Short mmCIF file of C-alpha atoms in Angstrom, two decimals:
data_model
loop_
_atom_site.label_atom_id
_atom_site.label_comp_id
_atom_site.label_asym_id
_atom_site.label_seq_id
_atom_site.Cartn_x
_atom_site.Cartn_y
_atom_site.Cartn_z
CA MET A 237 -15.73 -6.74 -20.54
CA SER A 238 -18.69 -6.47 -18.31
CA VAL A 239 -18.53 -4.78 -15.05
CA VAL A 240 -18.13 -6.47 -11.88
CA SER A 241 -21.61 -6.10 -9.86
CA GLU A 242 -21.86 -5.18 -6.27
CA PRO A 243 -21.42 -7.93 -3.57
CA ARG A 244 -24.20 -8.28 -2.11
CA LEU A 245 -23.21 -7.59 1.98
CA PRO A 246 -25.21 -5.46 4.47
CA SER A 247 -22.46 -2.56 4.16
CA THR A 248 -18.70 -2.43 2.49
CA PRO A 249 -15.56 -0.08 2.92
CA ARG A 250 -13.98 1.28 0.28
CA ILE A 251 -10.72 0.33 -1.05
CA PRO A 252 -8.34 3.04 -0.16
CA ASP A 253 -6.83 5.03 -3.10
CA GLN A 254 -3.18 4.76 -1.59
CA ALA A 255 -1.07 1.13 -0.78
CA GLN A 256 2.43 0.31 0.36
CA ALA A 257 4.83 -1.44 -1.46
CA GLN A 258 4.33 -5.47 -1.12
CA ASP A 259 6.98 -7.91 -2.69
CA GLY A 260 7.99 -5.84 -4.96
CA ALA A 261 4.83 -4.38 -6.09
CA GLU A 262 3.24 -1.28 -6.21
CA LEU A 263 -0.98 -0.93 -5.87
CA GLN A 264 -0.58 3.01 -6.14
CA GLY A 265 -0.13 2.85 -9.56
CA GLY A 266 -2.33 -0.20 -10.46
CA ARG A 267 -5.20 -0.20 -12.65
CA PRO A 268 -8.39 -1.16 -10.22
CA PHE A 269 -10.07 -4.25 -12.62
CA GLY A 270 -13.64 -4.75 -12.37
CA VAL A 271 -14.44 -0.99 -11.82
CA LYS A 272 -15.41 0.92 -15.02
CA PRO A 273 -14.06 -0.27 -18.79
CA GLU A 274 -12.08 2.30 -19.56
CA VAL A 275 -9.80 1.45 -17.05
CA LEU A 276 -9.20 -2.51 -17.88
CA TYR A 277 -5.88 -3.60 -18.96
CA GLY A 278 -4.99 -2.23 -22.40
CA LEU A 279 -6.80 0.68 -22.17
CA LYS A 280 -4.61 3.87 -21.21
CA GLU A 281 -5.56 7.15 -19.87
CA SER A 282 -5.52 9.86 -22.51
CA SER A 283 -2.30 10.96 -23.55
CA ARG A 284 -2.94 14.46 -22.42
CA LEU A 285 -4.39 14.42 -19.48
CA ARG A 286 -1.55 12.04 -18.24
CA ALA A 287 0.90 14.95 -19.50
CA VAL A 288 -1.21 17.67 -17.32
CA LYS A 289 -1.02 15.30 -14.49
CA ASP A 290 2.76 14.85 -14.39
CA TRP A 291 3.76 18.48 -15.00
CA ILE A 292 1.06 19.19 -12.11
CA LYS A 293 3.12 16.32 -9.80
CA GLN A 294 6.64 18.21 -10.75
CA HIS A 295 5.61 21.94 -10.04
CA SER A 296 5.57 22.66 -5.75
CA LEU A 297 2.42 25.28 -5.98
CA PRO A 298 0.16 24.13 -8.76
CA TYR A 299 0.85 20.60 -6.73
CA ARG A 300 -0.08 22.34 -3.00
CA THR A 301 -3.40 23.68 -4.29
CA ALA A 302 -4.39 20.41 -6.17
CA ILE A 303 -3.77 18.54 -3.10
CA PHE A 304 -5.88 21.42 -0.96
CA LEU A 305 -8.62 21.62 -3.33
CA LYS A 306 -9.19 17.51 -2.97
CA SER A 307 -8.40 17.00 0.67
CA ILE A 308 -9.85 19.91 2.09
CA PRO A 309 -13.42 19.27 0.68
CA HIS A 310 -12.61 14.99 1.43
CA GLY A 311 -11.43 15.81 5.03
CA ILE A 312 -14.89 18.34 6.15
CA LYS A 313 -16.75 15.61 4.69
CA GLY A 314 -14.96 13.48 7.03
CA LEU A 315 -15.73 15.38 9.80
CA ILE A 316 -19.33 15.94 8.85
CA LYS A 317 -19.57 11.86 8.77
CA GLY A 318 -18.05 12.10 12.24
CA LYS A 319 -15.18 9.54 10.93
CA ARG A 320 -12.32 9.14 13.34
CA GLY A 321 -8.71 11.30 11.76
CA ALA A 322 -11.05 13.94 9.94
CA TRP A 323 -9.96 16.25 12.03
CA ASP A 324 -6.22 15.74 12.29
CA HIS A 325 -6.35 14.90 8.31
CA LEU A 326 -7.72 18.98 7.85
CA LYS A 327 -4.82 20.18 9.81
CA ALA A 328 -2.01 17.98 8.58
CA THR A 329 -3.53 18.92 5.01
CA MET A 330 -3.16 22.60 5.94
CA SER A 331 0.53 21.92 8.07
CA PHE A 332 0.91 19.94 3.98
CA VAL A 333 0.11 23.54 1.73
CA THR A 334 1.58 25.79 3.98
CA ARG A 335 4.80 23.41 3.44
CA ALA A 336 5.66 23.15 7.69
CA ASP A 337 8.19 21.65 9.55
CA ARG A 338 6.07 20.23 12.63
CA ILE A 339 2.56 18.94 11.32
CA ALA A 340 -0.57 20.08 13.34
CA GLY A 341 -2.62 16.76 13.10
CA ARG A 342 -1.57 13.22 13.84
CA PRO A 343 -1.04 10.44 11.45
CA ILE A 344 -4.37 9.10 10.20
CA ASN A 345 -2.52 6.11 8.32
CA ILE A 346 -0.35 3.61 10.19
CA THR A 347 1.32 0.78 8.66
CA ILE A 348 2.32 -1.87 11.15
CA GLU A 349 4.66 -4.66 10.39
CA PRO A 350 3.86 -8.18 12.50
CA THR A 351 6.66 -9.75 10.70
CA ASN A 352 9.83 -8.97 8.42
CA LEU A 353 10.00 -13.03 7.61
CA CYS A 354 8.04 -14.31 4.59
CA ASN A 355 7.64 -18.06 3.04
CA LEU A 356 8.11 -16.70 -0.48
CA GLU A 357 11.56 -15.93 -2.43
CA CYS A 358 10.09 -13.47 -4.05
CA PRO A 359 13.45 -11.94 -6.18
CA VAL A 360 12.59 -7.84 -6.07
CA CYS A 361 11.44 -8.07 -2.22
CA GLU A 362 14.30 -7.47 0.41
CA THR A 363 13.01 -10.22 2.28
CA GLY A 364 12.51 -12.91 -0.56
CA ALA A 365 15.78 -12.35 -2.18
CA GLY A 366 17.41 -12.35 1.67
CA ILE A 367 19.04 -9.16 1.94
CA LEU A 368 16.56 -7.72 4.43
CA ALA A 369 19.27 -6.03 6.80
CA ARG A 370 17.31 -5.58 9.90
CA LYS A 371 17.32 -8.35 12.68
CA GLN A 372 13.94 -11.16 11.43
CA GLY A 373 11.45 -11.79 13.74
CA HIS A 374 7.85 -11.04 14.97
CA MET A 375 6.05 -8.24 16.35
CA THR A 376 4.22 -9.82 19.75
CA LEU A 377 0.62 -9.69 20.72
CA ASP A 378 1.68 -7.50 23.72
CA GLN A 379 4.14 -5.42 21.65
CA PHE A 380 1.33 -4.61 18.85
CA LYS A 381 -1.03 -3.84 21.93
CA VAL A 382 1.10 -1.17 23.31
CA ILE A 383 1.30 0.03 19.84
CA VAL A 384 -2.27 0.43 18.90
CA ASP A 385 -2.53 2.35 21.96
CA ARG A 386 -0.74 4.78 21.05
CA ILE A 387 -1.87 5.54 17.93
CA ALA A 388 -5.71 4.30 18.14
CA GLU A 389 -6.88 7.70 19.10
CA HIS A 390 -5.74 9.04 16.13
CA THR A 391 -5.74 6.42 13.04
CA ASN A 392 -8.24 6.01 10.69
CA THR A 393 -6.79 3.49 8.59
CA LEU A 394 -4.08 0.53 9.65
CA GLN A 395 -2.21 -1.16 6.87
CA PHE A 396 -1.29 -4.34 8.54
CA TYR A 397 1.18 -5.80 6.26
CA PHE A 398 5.15 -4.53 5.62
CA MET A 399 8.03 -6.25 4.71
CA GLY A 400 7.07 -10.00 5.45
CA GLU A 401 3.59 -12.41 5.21
CA PRO A 402 1.51 -11.10 7.89
CA PHE A 403 -0.10 -14.42 8.82
CA ILE A 404 3.48 -16.45 9.46
CA ASN A 405 3.13 -14.66 12.68
CA LYS A 406 0.86 -17.16 14.27
CA GLN A 407 -0.84 -13.52 16.80
CA ALA A 408 -2.01 -11.98 13.15
CA TYR A 409 -5.34 -12.87 13.79
CA GLU A 410 -5.65 -11.58 17.56
CA MET A 411 -4.15 -8.20 16.59
CA ILE A 412 -6.48 -7.66 13.75
CA ARG A 413 -8.74 -8.03 16.19
CA TYR A 414 -7.66 -5.78 18.85
CA ALA A 415 -6.99 -2.97 16.76
CA LYS A 416 -10.69 -3.86 15.82
CA ASP A 417 -11.55 -3.54 19.26
CA CYS A 418 -9.76 0.25 19.68
CA GLY A 419 -12.06 1.11 16.75
CA ILE A 420 -9.79 1.37 14.27
CA PRO A 421 -12.20 2.09 11.08
CA PHE A 422 -10.35 0.79 8.21
CA ILE A 423 -8.34 -2.34 8.75
CA THR A 424 -6.51 -3.66 5.18
CA THR A 425 -3.90 -6.30 4.70
CA CYS A 426 -1.43 -7.94 1.85
CA THR A 427 -1.11 -11.95 1.18
CA ASN A 428 0.48 -14.65 -0.26
CA GLY A 429 -2.35 -16.23 -0.23
CA ASP A 430 -0.34 -19.67 0.93
CA ILE A 431 -0.94 -20.15 4.80
CA VAL A 432 -4.00 -17.70 5.31
CA ASN A 433 -6.71 -19.20 7.48
CA PRO A 434 -10.09 -18.63 5.47
CA GLU A 435 -12.07 -18.94 8.64
CA LYS A 436 -9.64 -17.13 10.88
CA LEU A 437 -9.88 -14.15 8.93
CA ILE A 438 -13.69 -13.40 8.78
CA GLU A 439 -13.57 -14.19 12.42
CA CYS A 440 -11.49 -11.05 13.28
CA GLY A 441 -12.95 -8.78 11.58
CA ILE A 442 -10.72 -7.42 8.72
CA ASP A 443 -12.16 -5.08 6.55
CA GLU A 444 -10.25 -5.39 3.43
CA VAL A 445 -7.37 -8.53 2.34
CA ASN A 446 -5.35 -8.45 -0.91
CA PHE A 447 -4.55 -11.39 -2.50
CA GLN A 448 -1.48 -10.58 -5.07
CA ILE A 449 -0.40 -13.57 -7.35
CA GLY A 450 2.40 -13.93 -10.18
CA GLY A 451 0.90 -16.04 -12.61
CA MET A 452 -2.39 -17.90 -13.71
CA SER A 453 -0.64 -21.02 -14.41
CA GLN A 454 1.78 -22.28 -12.35
CA PRO A 455 5.03 -21.90 -14.09
CA THR A 456 3.96 -18.32 -14.73
CA HIS A 457 3.11 -17.64 -11.15
CA GLU A 458 6.28 -19.14 -9.88
CA THR A 459 8.59 -17.27 -11.60
CA TYR A 460 7.85 -14.30 -9.70
CA ARG A 461 6.23 -16.32 -6.78
CA ILE A 462 9.15 -18.47 -5.63
CA ASN A 463 7.69 -21.58 -3.60
CA SER A 464 3.98 -20.53 -4.08
CA ASN A 465 1.07 -22.78 -4.97
CA LEU A 466 -1.01 -20.70 -6.99
CA ASP A 467 -3.67 -23.73 -5.99
CA ARG A 468 -4.12 -23.57 -3.28
CA VAL A 469 -3.68 -19.18 -3.78
CA LEU A 470 -6.74 -19.85 -5.40
CA ARG A 471 -8.33 -21.99 -3.06
CA ASN A 472 -7.86 -19.32 0.12
CA MET A 473 -8.68 -16.72 -1.78
CA ARG A 474 -12.28 -18.58 -2.83
CA GLU A 475 -12.72 -20.15 0.43
CA THR A 476 -12.69 -16.81 2.31
CA LEU A 477 -15.08 -15.21 -0.28
CA ARG A 478 -17.67 -18.30 0.51
CA LEU A 479 -17.09 -17.94 4.03
CA ARG A 480 -17.55 -13.94 3.96
CA ASN A 481 -20.65 -14.71 1.82
CA GLU A 482 -22.36 -16.62 4.09
CA ARG A 483 -22.02 -14.76 7.37
CA HIS A 484 -22.21 -12.06 6.02
CA ALA A 485 -19.32 -10.87 7.01
CA ARG A 486 -17.99 -6.79 6.06
CA MET A 487 -15.02 -7.52 4.17
CA TRP A 488 -13.42 -6.37 1.09
CA VAL A 489 -11.40 -9.11 -0.84
CA VAL A 490 -9.26 -7.93 -3.98
CA GLY A 491 -7.30 -9.78 -6.20
CA GLY A 492 -4.35 -8.18 -7.27
CA TYR A 493 -2.00 -9.72 -10.03
CA ILE A 494 1.46 -7.97 -10.37
CA LEU A 495 2.28 -7.30 -13.82
CA MET A 496 5.94 -8.17 -15.38
CA LYS A 497 7.15 -9.19 -18.34
CA HIS A 498 6.99 -13.37 -18.33
CA ASN A 499 2.91 -12.89 -17.43
CA GLU A 500 1.26 -10.45 -19.48
CA HIS A 501 -0.68 -13.11 -21.51
CA GLU A 502 -1.89 -14.55 -18.67
CA VAL A 503 -4.33 -10.92 -17.44
CA PRO A 504 -7.36 -11.98 -19.39
CA LEU A 505 -7.13 -15.16 -17.59
CA PHE A 506 -6.75 -13.23 -14.91
CA GLU A 507 -9.44 -10.92 -14.84
CA GLN A 508 -12.06 -13.86 -15.87
CA THR A 509 -11.42 -15.81 -12.64
CA MET A 510 -11.85 -13.01 -10.91
CA ARG A 511 -15.07 -12.59 -12.06
CA GLU A 512 -16.12 -16.01 -11.76
CA MET A 513 -15.19 -15.73 -8.20
CA GLY A 514 -17.19 -12.52 -6.61
CA ALA A 515 -14.19 -10.83 -5.94
CA ASN A 516 -15.18 -7.14 -5.21
CA HIS A 517 -12.35 -5.74 -6.89
CA TRP A 518 -9.07 -6.80 -9.22
CA TRP A 519 -6.22 -4.84 -10.66
CA VAL A 520 -3.40 -5.04 -12.39
CA ILE A 521 -0.29 -4.18 -10.10
CA ASP A 522 1.93 -2.07 -11.81
CA PRO A 523 5.52 -3.41 -10.41
CA CYS A 524 8.62 -1.89 -9.23
CA VAL A 525 12.36 -3.18 -9.81
CA ARG A 526 15.47 -1.59 -7.82
CA THR A 527 18.03 -2.64 -10.39
CA ILE A 528 18.30 -2.32 -14.40
CA ASP A 529 19.38 -5.38 -15.03
CA GLN A 530 15.61 -6.29 -12.87
CA GLY A 531 13.63 -3.79 -15.19
CA LYS A 532 15.23 -5.68 -18.13
CA GLN A 533 14.11 -9.00 -17.30
CA MET A 534 11.00 -8.41 -15.16
CA LEU A 535 9.08 -4.58 -16.83
CA PRO A 536 6.37 -5.19 -19.06
CA THR A 537 6.32 -4.47 -22.35
CA ASP A 538 3.36 -1.87 -22.62
CA LYS A 539 5.53 0.95 -20.56
CA ALA A 540 1.96 2.54 -19.72
CA HIS A 541 2.40 0.31 -16.40
CA TRP A 542 5.94 1.80 -16.03
CA PHE A 543 7.00 4.31 -12.73
CA TYR A 544 10.01 4.59 -13.86
CA ASP A 545 11.69 6.99 -17.26
CA PRO A 546 11.73 4.84 -20.18
CA GLY A 547 14.49 7.29 -21.59
CA ALA A 548 16.52 7.22 -18.57
CA PHE A 549 16.29 3.19 -18.51
CA GLU A 550 17.56 3.25 -21.79
CA ARG A 551 20.49 5.30 -20.95
CA GLY A 552 20.94 2.67 -18.31
CA ILE A 553 19.47 4.75 -14.94
CA LEU A 554 16.80 3.88 -13.11
CA ARG A 555 14.49 6.62 -11.91
CA PRO A 556 11.23 7.31 -11.82
CA ARG A 557 9.57 9.33 -14.79
CA ILE A 558 8.00 11.54 -12.12
CA LEU A 559 10.41 13.51 -10.30
CA MET A 560 8.22 15.02 -7.27
CA ASP A 561 9.55 18.69 -6.32
CA ASN A 562 10.24 18.84 -2.99
CA GLU A 563 6.87 17.47 -2.07
CA CYS A 564 5.34 14.42 0.34
CA PRO A 565 1.59 14.75 1.32
CA TRP A 566 2.22 11.27 2.37
CA ILE A 567 4.79 11.92 5.32
CA TYR A 568 2.47 14.45 6.32
CA HIS A 569 -0.78 11.61 6.98
CA ASN A 570 1.13 8.41 7.69
CA MET A 571 3.91 6.96 9.35
CA ALA A 572 5.31 3.29 9.56
CA VAL A 573 5.79 0.84 12.64
CA GLN A 574 8.72 -1.62 11.80
CA VAL A 575 8.65 -4.68 13.16
CA ASN A 576 10.69 -4.24 16.23
CA GLY A 577 8.48 -1.10 17.18
CA ASP A 578 10.69 1.52 14.94
CA VAL A 579 8.98 3.91 13.08
CA VAL A 580 9.91 5.12 9.65
CA PRO A 581 8.15 7.85 7.77
CA CYS A 582 6.58 5.40 5.19
CA CYS A 583 7.43 2.13 3.31
CA ARG A 584 9.89 3.30 1.40
CA ASP A 585 12.33 3.02 4.18
CA ASN A 586 12.39 -0.98 4.38
CA GLN A 587 15.73 -1.23 5.24
CA GLY A 588 15.54 0.92 8.15
CA THR A 589 17.59 4.05 6.98
CA GLU A 590 15.73 6.94 8.70
CA ILE A 591 14.50 6.17 11.93
CA MET A 592 11.91 8.59 13.49
CA GLY A 593 11.80 6.91 17.10
CA ASN A 594 10.55 3.59 18.68
CA LEU A 595 6.76 3.59 19.48
CA LEU A 596 7.50 0.45 21.94
CA ALA A 597 9.31 3.06 23.88
CA GLN A 598 7.82 6.52 22.61
CA SER A 599 4.73 8.46 22.53
CA LEU A 600 3.55 9.68 19.24
CA ASP A 601 4.01 13.18 19.87
CA GLU A 602 7.33 12.55 21.22
CA ILE A 603 8.01 11.20 17.39
CA TRP A 604 5.82 12.71 15.15
CA ASN A 605 6.82 16.29 15.81
CA GLY A 606 10.36 14.69 17.29
CA GLU A 607 13.56 16.36 15.89
CA LYS A 608 14.60 13.83 13.78
CA TYR A 609 11.20 14.16 11.89
CA VAL A 610 11.48 17.98 11.77
CA GLN A 611 14.97 17.40 9.92
CA LEU A 612 13.78 14.98 8.03
CA ARG A 613 10.57 17.28 6.42
CA LYS A 614 13.18 20.15 6.11
CA ARG A 615 15.62 17.80 3.88
CA ILE A 616 12.99 17.15 1.94
CA HIS A 617 11.78 20.93 1.10
CA GLU A 618 15.22 21.59 0.47
CA ASP A 619 16.32 19.24 -1.79
CA GLN A 620 14.43 15.88 -1.88
CA GLY A 621 17.01 14.69 -4.68
CA LYS A 622 19.26 13.56 -1.64
CA VAL A 623 16.75 11.89 0.91
CA LYS A 624 17.88 8.47 -0.47
CA ILE A 625 14.27 6.73 -0.02
CA CYS A 626 12.92 9.01 -2.18
CA ARG A 627 14.67 7.97 -5.22
CA LEU A 628 12.75 5.74 -6.69
CA CYS A 629 9.59 6.95 -5.11
CA SER A 630 6.70 7.04 -7.51
CA SER A 631 5.09 9.38 -5.88
CA TYR A 632 1.63 9.13 -2.81
CA GLY A 633 -1.10 11.39 -2.71
CA ALA A 634 -2.44 12.14 0.39
CA SER A 635 -3.88 9.71 2.30
CA PRO A 636 -7.52 9.16 2.22
CA LEU A 637 -9.92 8.97 4.95
CA ASN A 638 -12.18 5.38 5.43
#
């Protein structure tokens, strides 16, 4: 397999090292196609290196040391380059290393949910399965502006999606344009690709768009992406790439393949199609499930693409392969804002069980170091296993600077 060449663009933003769940998928554990041959599907990280990484993640002091050694130089480099959020990144990293319950820096990576409605019925996704307990609806443009005005000064990366298809909201493109005009350096989104408007996507100024698909034939694709049309998704992706190249837009277009048992055989065709299209990157996305029954039906045969402990799974227990030692750097740099303005710690709280405040009614500072956030951090530091939203987490590292 050949390595994908860089696109002919004036400049391109960097793909973030972390991403959030989208329709039951996890980008954070995916393998990036088109970057290095050794990370292509079917080729695995050495067992010794993986064992070392796993051991570090499961021991608090080595893990905090590793985060410090990686994040501090990254933050200093960002500060030198004048990147927005770099000083907050450094201060938040030091707060993490010292296990502070109150954080010196503000969050630099913000998720905003423009809608929690979707045109698909993906069975693992709470929205698709119809079991999302929150009131469904769209964020208005005015509400979005209030939120962005309160977070933009410190925000380096905006993740424009959560529990829904973002472009169902008819004001989505205006929202992205407003956030870019407020100076947010990097805005990314995930889409199922069915209803996206390539022309508006280019015009809104977004930095990265991830098209996530479930197979390379219609029967395979719609096994998970229920109600989706694969030809339409690929047509929209091709048109986005054509317009991006024609107008020299500074946008990365990324393909994501939600790997499951029923679609493993089509991975080579996915890789070939992405290369022929000229996508910047493509990923095989390790799937997440919510129950043992879903796991038996959907998890791939190659357990290297599992987040879950295979031994526990055989005993009927669904738990992560890595159990963190009361640590979470993600909540020191990031927050998620749901469609009604409620702030939750991360994408794992899709039902809104840990509400920290509301950005339509409160300032960022009131929420970020408010009593609810302080108490949540204490609970994570003391006994993370009792925090429900952490129980199936695949463990995210510190947020990068873009």
